[in-house]
Coordinates of C-alpha atoms in Angstrom, one line a residue:
Chain A
M1 CA 132.7 146.4 73.5
I2 CA 129.0 146.5 73.7
A3 CA 127.2 146.0 70.6
G4 CA 124.5 148.3 71.6
S5 CA 122.0 146.1 73.5
G6 CA 119.1 148.3 74.3
V7 CA 118.8 149.3 78.2
A8 CA 115.7 147.5 78.5
T9 CA 116.8 144.5 76.8
R10 CA 120.0 144.6 78.9
G11 CA 117.8 144.9 82.1
A12 CA 115.8 142.1 81.5
L13 CA 118.3 139.8 80.5
G14 CA 120.4 141.1 83.6
I15 CA 117.5 139.8 85.8
L16 CA 117.3 136.4 83.9
F17 CA 120.7 135.9 84.6
A18 CA 120.7 136.9 88.2
T19 CA 117.7 134.5 88.5
V20 CA 119.6 131.5 87.1
A21 CA 122.6 132.3 89.2
A22 CA 120.3 132.4 92.2
V23 CA 118.6 129.1 91.2
I24 CA 122.3 127.5 91.0
Y25 CA 123.6 128.8 94.3
L26 CA 120.8 128.6 96.5
P27 CA 121.1 124.9 97.1
I28 CA 124.7 125.4 97.8
I29 CA 124.0 128.1 100.3
V30 CA 121.2 126.0 102.1
M31 CA 123.6 123.1 102.0
I32 CA 126.2 125.3 103.8
V33 CA 123.9 126.7 106.3
F34 CA 122.3 123.2 107.3
S35 CA 126.0 121.8 107.9
F36 CA 126.2 124.1 110.8
N37 CA 122.6 123.7 112.3
S38 CA 122.3 121.7 115.3
G39 CA 119.1 120.2 114.3
R40 CA 119.1 116.6 113.2
Y41 CA 116.3 117.2 110.3
Q42 CA 117.0 119.2 107.2
V43 CA 113.9 121.3 108.2
M44 CA 113.7 125.2 108.7
P45 CA 114.0 126.9 111.1
F46 CA 117.7 127.0 111.8
R47 CA 118.3 125.9 115.4
E48 CA 121.8 126.6 116.8
F49 CA 125.3 126.9 115.3
T50 CA 127.5 124.0 115.6
F51 CA 130.7 122.4 114.3
G52 CA 129.5 119.2 115.4
W53 CA 128.6 117.5 112.1
Y54 CA 132.2 118.6 110.7
R55 CA 133.7 116.6 113.9
R56 CA 131.6 113.8 113.4
T57 CA 132.9 113.2 109.5
F58 CA 136.5 113.0 110.8
Q59 CA 135.3 110.7 113.7
D60 CA 133.5 108.4 110.8
V61 CA 135.9 105.5 109.8
Q62 CA 134.3 105.4 106.2
Y63 CA 134.6 109.0 105.2
P64 CA 138.3 109.2 105.7
E65 CA 138.9 105.9 104.2
G66 CA 136.9 106.9 101.2
F67 CA 138.6 110.1 101.0
A68 CA 142.1 108.4 101.0
N69 CA 141.0 105.8 98.3
S70 CA 139.5 108.8 96.0
V71 CA 142.8 110.9 96.5
A72 CA 145.1 107.5 95.6
I73 CA 142.7 106.9 92.5
A74 CA 142.3 110.4 91.2
S75 CA 146.2 110.8 91.5
A76 CA 147.0 107.7 89.6
V77 CA 144.4 108.3 87.0
S78 CA 145.4 112.1 86.5
V79 CA 149.1 111.3 86.1
T80 CA 148.4 108.5 83.6
A81 CA 145.8 110.1 81.6
T82 CA 148.0 113.3 81.3
A83 CA 151.1 111.4 80.3
I84 CA 149.2 109.4 77.6
A85 CA 147.3 112.5 76.6
F86 CA 150.6 114.4 76.2
I87 CA 152.2 111.9 73.9
C88 CA 149.0 111.8 72.1
A89 CA 148.4 115.4 71.6
Y90 CA 152.2 116.1 70.6
S91 CA 152.0 113.4 67.7
L92 CA 148.5 114.8 66.6
V93 CA 150.1 118.2 66.2
N94 CA 153.4 117.0 64.6
S95 CA 152.0 114.3 62.2
K96 CA 149.9 113.9 58.7
F97 CA 148.6 110.7 57.8
P98 CA 145.1 109.8 56.1
G99 CA 142.4 109.7 58.4
K100 CA 143.9 112.0 61.2
T101 CA 140.8 113.7 61.9
A102 CA 139.1 110.5 62.4
V103 CA 141.7 109.2 64.8
A104 CA 141.4 112.6 66.5
L105 CA 137.9 112.3 67.1
F106 CA 137.9 108.3 68.1
V107 CA 140.3 109.6 70.9
L108 CA 137.9 112.0 72.0
A109 CA 135.0 109.8 71.7
P110 CA 134.5 109.0 75.7
L111 CA 133.5 112.8 75.9
A112 CA 130.3 112.1 74.0
V113 CA 129.3 108.8 75.6
P114 CA 127.2 108.4 79.1
L115 CA 129.5 107.4 81.6
I116 CA 127.3 104.7 82.6
L117 CA 128.3 102.9 79.4
I118 CA 131.9 103.0 80.4
G119 CA 130.9 101.5 83.6
I120 CA 128.6 98.8 82.5
S121 CA 130.8 97.7 79.5
L122 CA 134.0 97.5 81.7
R123 CA 132.3 95.8 84.3
I124 CA 130.4 93.2 82.0
Y125 CA 133.5 92.5 80.0
F126 CA 135.9 92.0 83.1
V127 CA 133.5 90.1 85.2
S128 CA 133.1 87.6 82.1
I129 CA 136.7 87.0 81.7
G130 CA 137.0 86.4 85.3
F131 CA 138.0 89.5 87.0
E132 CA 136.0 90.8 90.4
P133 CA 134.9 94.5 90.3
S134 CA 137.7 96.4 92.1
L135 CA 139.4 99.8 92.6
A136 CA 142.0 99.0 90.0
L137 CA 139.3 98.7 87.3
V138 CA 137.7 102.2 88.5
Y139 CA 141.2 103.4 87.8
V140 CA 140.9 102.2 84.4
G141 CA 137.5 103.4 83.8
Q142 CA 138.3 107.1 84.8
V143 CA 141.5 107.1 82.8
L144 CA 139.5 106.4 79.6
Y145 CA 137.0 109.1 81.1
V146 CA 139.4 111.9 81.8
M147 CA 141.9 111.6 78.9
P148 CA 140.0 113.3 76.1
L149 CA 139.8 116.3 78.2
A150 CA 143.3 116.2 78.7
V151 CA 144.1 115.6 75.1
L152 CA 142.2 118.7 74.5
N153 CA 143.7 121.0 76.8
I154 CA 147.4 120.1 76.0
R155 CA 147.0 120.0 72.0
N156 CA 145.5 123.4 72.1
R157 CA 148.7 124.5 73.7
I158 CA 151.3 122.5 71.8
A159 CA 149.6 123.7 68.7
Q160 CA 150.7 127.5 69.7
I161 CA 154.6 126.7 70.3
P162 CA 156.3 128.4 67.3
K163 CA 157.8 125.3 65.4
S164 CA 160.8 127.5 64.9
Q165 CA 162.3 126.6 68.6
E166 CA 162.1 122.8 68.1
E167 CA 163.4 123.2 64.5
A168 CA 166.6 125.1 66.0
A169 CA 167.0 122.5 68.4
W170 CA 167.1 119.8 65.8
A171 CA 169.4 121.8 63.7
L172 CA 172.0 121.9 66.7
G173 CA 171.8 118.0 66.4
A174 CA 169.4 117.4 69.4
S175 CA 167.1 114.3 69.4
R176 CA 163.5 114.4 68.9
I177 CA 163.0 113.3 72.6
R178 CA 165.5 116.0 73.9
S179 CA 163.7 118.5 71.9
I180 CA 160.5 117.5 73.8
I181 CA 162.0 117.4 77.2
E182 CA 163.9 120.9 76.9
I183 CA 161.5 122.6 74.6
V184 CA 157.9 121.4 74.5
V185 CA 157.4 120.3 78.1
P186 CA 158.7 123.7 79.5
S187 CA 156.7 125.5 77.0
C188 CA 153.5 123.6 78.2
R189 CA 154.5 123.4 81.9
Y190 CA 151.4 125.7 83.1
S191 CA 149.1 123.6 80.8
I192 CA 150.4 120.2 81.9
A193 CA 149.9 121.1 85.7
A194 CA 146.6 122.8 85.0
T195 CA 145.4 119.3 83.1
L196 CA 146.8 117.2 85.9
I197 CA 144.6 119.3 88.1
I198 CA 141.6 119.2 86.3
T199 CA 141.9 115.3 85.5
F200 CA 142.5 114.8 89.2
T201 CA 139.3 116.7 90.1
F202 CA 136.8 115.2 87.5
A203 CA 138.3 111.6 88.7
F204 CA 137.9 112.6 92.4
D205 CA 134.4 113.7 92.1
E206 CA 133.3 110.6 89.5
F207 CA 130.8 108.6 91.0
V208 CA 129.0 106.3 88.2
I209 CA 132.2 104.5 86.9
A210 CA 133.2 104.0 90.5
Y211 CA 129.9 102.7 91.5
F212 CA 129.6 100.3 88.5
L213 CA 133.1 99.0 88.9
T214 CA 133.1 98.2 92.7
N215 CA 131.2 96.0 94.9
F216 CA 132.3 96.6 98.4
S217 CA 135.3 99.3 98.1
I218 CA 134.4 102.6 99.0
T219 CA 135.6 105.9 97.2
L220 CA 134.2 109.3 98.8
P221 CA 131.7 109.7 96.1
I222 CA 130.5 106.2 97.0
K223 CA 130.4 106.6 100.4
I224 CA 128.4 110.1 100.0
W225 CA 125.8 108.1 97.8
T226 CA 125.3 105.0 99.9
T227 CA 124.7 107.6 102.8
L228 CA 122.1 109.3 100.5
V229 CA 120.0 106.3 99.6
T230 CA 120.2 104.3 102.6
G231 CA 118.9 106.7 105.3
F232 CA 119.8 110.1 106.2
D233 CA 122.9 111.4 108.1
P234 CA 123.0 115.1 108.8
A235 CA 126.7 115.0 108.4
I236 CA 126.3 114.7 105.0
N237 CA 126.0 118.5 104.4
A238 CA 129.2 118.9 106.0
V239 CA 130.9 116.3 103.9
G240 CA 129.2 118.2 100.8
V241 CA 130.6 121.5 101.8
M242 CA 134.0 120.0 102.2
V243 CA 133.8 118.3 98.7
F244 CA 132.5 121.4 97.2
A245 CA 135.0 123.8 98.8
F246 CA 138.0 121.2 97.5
S247 CA 136.7 120.8 93.9
I248 CA 136.3 124.6 93.6
A249 CA 139.6 125.5 95.1
L250 CA 141.0 122.9 92.6
G251 CA 139.2 124.5 89.8
I252 CA 140.6 128.0 90.5
V253 CA 144.1 127.0 90.8
A254 CA 143.5 125.1 87.4
Q255 CA 141.9 128.2 86.1
A256 CA 144.8 130.3 87.3
L257 CA 147.5 128.3 85.7
F258 CA 145.7 128.5 82.3
M259 CA 145.4 132.4 82.6
R260 CA 149.0 132.4 83.5
K261 CA 149.9 130.4 80.2
D262 CA 147.8 132.9 78.2
R263 CA 150.0 135.7 79.4
R264 CA 153.0 134.0 78.3
S265 CA 152.1 133.2 75.1
Chain B
M1 CA 161.8 129.3 57.8
V2 CA 163.2 125.8 57.8
D3 CA 165.2 126.5 54.6
A4 CA 166.8 129.6 56.6
I5 CA 168.2 127.1 59.0
D6 CA 169.1 124.3 56.7
S7 CA 172.5 125.1 55.7
S8 CA 174.7 123.0 57.9
G9 CA 173.3 119.5 56.8
A10 CA 170.8 117.8 54.8
S11 CA 168.7 116.7 58.1
A12 CA 169.2 119.8 60.1
G13 CA 166.1 121.4 60.9
K14 CA 164.2 118.7 59.8
P15 CA 162.5 116.6 62.5
P16 CA 164.7 113.4 63.4
V17 CA 161.9 111.1 63.2
A18 CA 159.6 112.4 60.1
N19 CA 156.2 111.0 61.3
L20 CA 155.2 110.4 64.7
W21 CA 151.6 108.5 64.8
Q22 CA 153.4 106.1 67.0
G23 CA 152.9 108.5 69.7
I24 CA 149.1 108.0 69.4
L25 CA 149.4 104.4 69.8
P26 CA 149.1 104.4 73.7
A27 CA 145.9 106.4 73.6
L28 CA 144.4 104.1 70.8
L29 CA 145.4 101.0 72.8
L30 CA 143.7 102.3 75.7
M31 CA 140.6 103.1 73.8
G32 CA 140.6 99.5 72.0
A33 CA 141.5 97.4 75.0
F34 CA 138.8 99.1 77.6
F35 CA 136.5 100.9 75.2
I36 CA 135.6 99.3 71.8
V37 CA 136.5 95.7 73.3
P38 CA 134.1 95.7 76.0
I39 CA 131.4 97.5 74.1
G40 CA 131.8 95.0 71.2
Y41 CA 131.7 92.1 73.9
M42 CA 128.3 93.6 75.4
V43 CA 127.0 93.7 71.8
G44 CA 127.8 90.0 71.5
L45 CA 126.3 89.2 74.6
S46 CA 123.1 91.1 73.9
F47 CA 122.5 88.6 71.2
A48 CA 122.9 85.7 73.7
A49 CA 120.1 84.2 75.9
P50 CA 120.0 81.3 78.3
G51 CA 118.7 78.2 76.3
S52 CA 120.0 79.1 73.0
D53 CA 122.9 77.9 71.1
G54 CA 123.3 80.6 68.4
P55 CA 122.7 84.2 68.4
T56 CA 119.2 85.3 69.3
L57 CA 117.1 88.2 69.2
A58 CA 115.1 86.9 72.3
N59 CA 116.6 89.8 74.7
Y60 CA 115.3 92.6 72.3
E61 CA 112.1 90.7 71.9
N62 CA 112.0 90.4 75.6
F63 CA 112.9 94.4 76.1
F64 CA 110.3 95.7 73.5
A65 CA 107.3 93.1 74.9
N66 CA 107.9 94.3 78.4
E67 CA 106.3 97.7 79.1
R68 CA 108.6 98.3 82.1
F69 CA 111.4 98.0 80.0
T70 CA 109.9 100.3 77.1
D71 CA 108.6 102.7 79.6
A72 CA 112.0 103.4 81.3
L73 CA 113.3 103.9 78.0
G74 CA 110.5 106.5 77.0
R75 CA 111.1 108.2 80.4
S76 CA 114.8 108.5 79.7
L77 CA 114.4 110.1 76.4
L78 CA 111.6 112.4 77.4
M79 CA 113.8 113.3 80.8
A80 CA 116.6 114.1 78.4
G81 CA 114.6 116.0 75.7
S82 CA 112.7 118.1 78.1
A83 CA 116.2 118.9 79.9
V84 CA 117.7 120.2 76.7
A85 CA 114.5 122.4 75.6
V86 CA 114.3 123.9 79.2
A87 CA 118.1 124.5 79.0
S88 CA 118.3 125.9 75.5
A89 CA 115.3 128.4 76.2
I90 CA 117.3 129.7 79.3
A91 CA 120.7 129.3 77.9
Y92 CA 120.2 131.4 74.5
P93 CA 119.3 134.7 76.0
L94 CA 122.1 134.1 78.8
A95 CA 124.5 133.5 75.9
Y96 CA 123.3 136.5 74.2
F97 CA 123.6 138.8 77.4
L98 CA 126.9 137.5 78.1
T99 CA 128.4 138.0 74.4
F100 CA 126.6 141.3 73.7
A101 CA 125.3 143.2 76.9
V102 CA 128.2 142.9 79.3
S103 CA 131.7 144.5 79.3
R104 CA 134.5 142.1 78.5
K105 CA 135.9 142.4 82.0
R106 CA 132.6 141.6 83.7
R107 CA 132.1 138.7 81.1
L108 CA 134.8 136.6 82.6
A109 CA 133.6 137.0 86.2
L110 CA 129.9 136.3 85.3
L111 CA 130.9 133.3 83.3
F112 CA 132.8 131.9 86.2
L113 CA 130.2 132.5 88.5
L114 CA 127.7 130.2 86.0
I115 CA 130.3 127.4 85.6
A116 CA 132.0 127.3 89.0
P117 CA 129.3 125.3 90.9
F118 CA 129.5 122.5 88.3
W119 CA 133.1 122.0 89.3
T120 CA 131.9 119.7 92.0
S121 CA 130.3 116.2 91.8
F122 CA 127.0 115.5 90.1
T123 CA 126.0 113.7 93.3
I124 CA 126.4 116.6 96.0
R125 CA 124.6 118.8 93.7
A126 CA 121.7 116.5 93.2
F127 CA 121.5 116.1 96.9
S128 CA 121.8 119.8 97.5
W129 CA 118.6 120.3 95.2
Q130 CA 116.7 117.5 97.4
L131 CA 117.1 120.3 100.6
V132 CA 115.6 123.0 98.1
L133 CA 112.6 121.1 96.4
S134 CA 111.6 118.5 99.2
D135 CA 108.3 119.2 100.9
S136 CA 110.1 120.1 103.9
G137 CA 112.7 122.0 102.0
V138 CA 113.3 125.7 102.3
V139 CA 111.2 126.8 99.3
A140 CA 108.4 125.0 100.9
Y141 CA 109.1 126.6 104.2
W142 CA 109.2 130.1 102.7
L143 CA 106.0 129.4 100.6
G144 CA 104.2 128.3 103.9
K145 CA 105.6 131.6 105.7
A146 CA 104.5 133.8 102.9
L147 CA 101.2 132.0 102.4
G148 CA 100.4 131.4 106.0
G149 CA 99.8 127.8 105.7
P150 CA 101.8 124.6 105.2
V151 CA 102.8 124.0 101.3
S152 CA 103.2 121.1 99.5
L153 CA 105.3 121.3 96.7
G154 CA 105.1 117.6 95.4
I155 CA 108.1 118.1 93.2
L156 CA 110.7 115.8 95.0
Y157 CA 110.6 112.4 93.2
T158 CA 109.1 113.2 90.2
M159 CA 110.3 113.6 86.7
A160 CA 109.8 117.4 87.0
A161 CA 112.6 117.3 89.6
S162 CA 114.8 115.2 87.5
V163 CA 114.2 117.6 84.7
F164 CA 114.9 120.5 86.9
G165 CA 118.3 119.2 88.2
L166 CA 119.6 118.0 84.6
A167 CA 118.2 121.4 82.9
L168 CA 120.4 123.3 85.3
F169 CA 123.1 121.4 84.3
G170 CA 122.4 121.8 80.6
V171 CA 122.0 125.7 80.9
M172 CA 125.7 125.9 82.0
L173 CA 126.8 123.5 79.1
I174 CA 124.7 124.9 76.4
T175 CA 125.4 128.7 77.5
L176 CA 128.9 127.8 77.3
M177 CA 128.9 126.3 73.9
L178 CA 126.8 129.2 72.4
F179 CA 129.0 131.8 73.9
S180 CA 132.1 130.4 72.1
V181 CA 130.3 130.7 69.0
M182 CA 128.7 133.9 69.5
A183 CA 131.8 135.7 70.6
T184 CA 133.1 135.0 66.9
I185 CA 130.4 136.7 65.3
D186 CA 131.3 139.8 63.6
E187 CA 129.7 142.8 65.4
R188 CA 129.7 144.7 62.1
L189 CA 126.7 142.4 61.1
L190 CA 124.5 143.5 63.7
E191 CA 125.7 147.3 63.1
A192 CA 124.6 146.8 59.7
N193 CA 121.0 145.5 60.9
R194 CA 120.7 148.4 63.1
D195 CA 122.0 151.0 60.4
L196 CA 119.1 149.5 58.2
G197 CA 116.6 150.0 60.8
G198 CA 116.5 146.7 62.2
G199 CA 115.6 146.2 65.8
E200 CA 117.5 144.0 68.2
L201 CA 114.9 141.1 67.9
R202 CA 115.6 141.3 64.3
G203 CA 119.4 141.4 65.0
F204 CA 119.0 138.4 67.1
F205 CA 116.6 136.4 64.7
E206 CA 118.6 137.0 61.5
V207 CA 122.0 137.4 62.5
V208 CA 122.9 135.7 66.0
L209 CA 120.7 132.7 65.9
P210 CA 121.5 131.2 62.4
L211 CA 125.1 132.2 63.1
S212 CA 125.4 130.5 66.5
L213 CA 123.1 127.4 65.7
P214 CA 126.3 125.1 65.4
G215 CA 127.3 125.8 68.9
W216 CA 123.6 125.3 70.1
V217 CA 123.8 121.8 68.1
V218 CA 126.9 120.8 70.3
G219 CA 125.7 121.8 73.3
A220 CA 122.5 120.2 73.1
V221 CA 123.6 116.9 71.7
L222 CA 126.4 116.8 74.5
T223 CA 123.7 117.6 77.2
F224 CA 121.3 115.2 75.7
I225 CA 123.7 112.3 75.8
I226 CA 124.8 113.1 79.1
C227 CA 121.1 113.2 80.6
V228 CA 120.0 110.3 78.9
G229 CA 122.5 108.0 80.5
D230 CA 122.5 109.6 83.9
Y231 CA 121.8 107.7 86.7
A232 CA 122.6 110.0 89.9
V233 CA 120.0 112.7 89.3
P234 CA 117.1 110.6 88.3
T235 CA 117.6 108.4 91.5
L236 CA 118.1 111.4 94.0
L237 CA 115.6 113.7 92.6
G238 CA 113.3 111.5 90.5
G239 CA 113.0 108.5 92.8
G240 CA 112.9 105.0 92.1
F241 CA 109.4 104.0 91.4
K242 CA 109.4 105.1 87.9
P243 CA 112.9 104.2 86.9
V244 CA 114.9 105.5 83.8
L245 CA 117.0 103.2 81.7
A246 CA 120.2 103.8 83.5
Q247 CA 118.4 102.5 86.8
L248 CA 117.2 99.6 85.1
M249 CA 120.8 98.8 83.9
L250 CA 122.1 99.0 87.6
S251 CA 119.3 97.1 89.2
T252 CA 119.6 94.2 86.7
L253 CA 123.3 94.2 87.0
K254 CA 123.7 94.4 90.7
G255 CA 120.5 92.9 91.3
T256 CA 119.5 89.9 89.1
Y257 CA 123.1 89.5 87.7
D258 CA 121.4 88.8 84.3
L259 CA 124.5 90.1 82.1
S260 CA 122.9 89.6 78.9
M261 CA 119.8 91.6 79.6
A262 CA 122.1 94.4 81.2
A263 CA 123.9 94.4 78.0
T264 CA 120.8 94.6 75.9
F265 CA 119.8 97.8 77.9
A266 CA 123.4 99.2 77.2
V267 CA 123.3 98.4 73.4
I268 CA 119.9 100.0 73.3
L269 CA 121.6 103.1 75.1
V270 CA 124.4 103.0 72.7
L271 CA 122.0 103.2 69.5
V272 CA 120.1 106.2 71.3
V273 CA 123.7 108.0 71.7
L274 CA 124.6 107.3 68.1
I275 CA 121.3 108.5 66.6
A276 CA 121.5 111.5 69.3
A277 CA 125.1 112.3 68.3
F278 CA 124.1 112.2 64.4
P279 CA 123.9 115.9 64.0
L280 CA 127.1 116.6 65.0
S281 CA 128.4 115.1 61.5
L282 CA 126.5 117.6 59.9
L283 CA 128.8 120.2 61.3
R284 CA 131.7 119.3 59.3
N285 CA 133.1 122.6 58.8
Q286 CA 132.5 123.3 62.8
T287 CA 134.2 120.3 63.9
R288 CA 136.6 122.9 65.5
L289 CA 134.1 123.3 68.2
L290 CA 134.9 119.6 69.1
Q291 CA 138.5 119.9 68.9

């Protein structure tokens, strides 16, 4: 278990870890504290405790509108990307052809590309062929962005399913589609659910692609961005806390689903 | 195993469709239509310029003749490079700690602690760093209390702030990649080092470092690529007076509508990414890491 790291080393490394964790969490804690602070400006010291900024977020028209748009797009993105990724992952695991590794890496390529390139290339191309930037384009760009993650997740799980189960089904006369629906999908159900959630979260939080591919439409990250760069609104702390809590909650559920799958296999 | 079942008929136990490459087509079509074609179109556009009929290098000449543009490119490279350097220096000891100095049970909890905040959007995180780094932020406030006078950090809206924000992200990513490789190191190698009288430091440099280098390369390359094209952190933490390439791209696109110049910026960024990704191709036998 412990390879015998010396006590002194362990202590020093432990302090480093604690410091890094403190640096990572400090801003988040500050944001949470300020979201309950009645003062208009983000300055210490803390004044009075208030829920006012949270209330104000819900009275604003644009935050709820942005949230609704984000949820709608992220849901569509997550379902599309997971479906395409499932078919792709199953085929990658169950086929052999020259250049397969190259094809697999190609499908994963958007992972190693700055998001800004996905955003700018789609915008320039679609504007040039006569489309206006719109939420539909955001949907396309974000499917591209999250699909590689979905392929990775699902492929790893499909590769673990014993081939014998499907082979038995084929021996009994099942078609490929039927063996997929009755054997592969149920064996992957936790991975698929986790992938749906992960891709949703990534799309929900994604800002750069959405910003490049819209002119006037609002997603929640775009609304947050415009608030941040065009003058300060103290309610932004409350919005940040809620978005943060929402994303972390989804992350925990996805992680739990993965763990569950791990135990079963 | 197939043979065992294969008694009732010729095709029993064999897949009804032998090869399934068609299933990859939807993903390939998506990539082709919305990734390759738009990037190819952008490359073409970067060789077009107003007032010239055929392909021309005018945009590229314009780019390299204009100090504002080349400075932005330099700043992007410096920002991403510094973020990777800072992040690597922190991530290596962290990954070593998680792999070799912590019990298995605690390890998962600590990893989760490290990763959890990165589940939420870059924008929100960058904003929360503003709260900490600004001259009216908590750090300046506490320092002022401790020192008994107003303290001006002067960090926010400088490149140092951008590097700080991006390096934190890099620490998370590089630590994860290093950890996934370090966890596969055979601990008997470290025991052998100890039995032969080698100290822990020597074990790190002679065993852990060389064996974990592929993980570092993947983490460092991905961090560099994500940082070199980032727009949110340099804008919220670095400010806009000394723009990076990504900020120029956006202001050109949404400001002047000069599509071919914006395309030129983007193609230069594509080249930077391709060059940065080159070390990955040297890791042929480690491609598992990417898969």
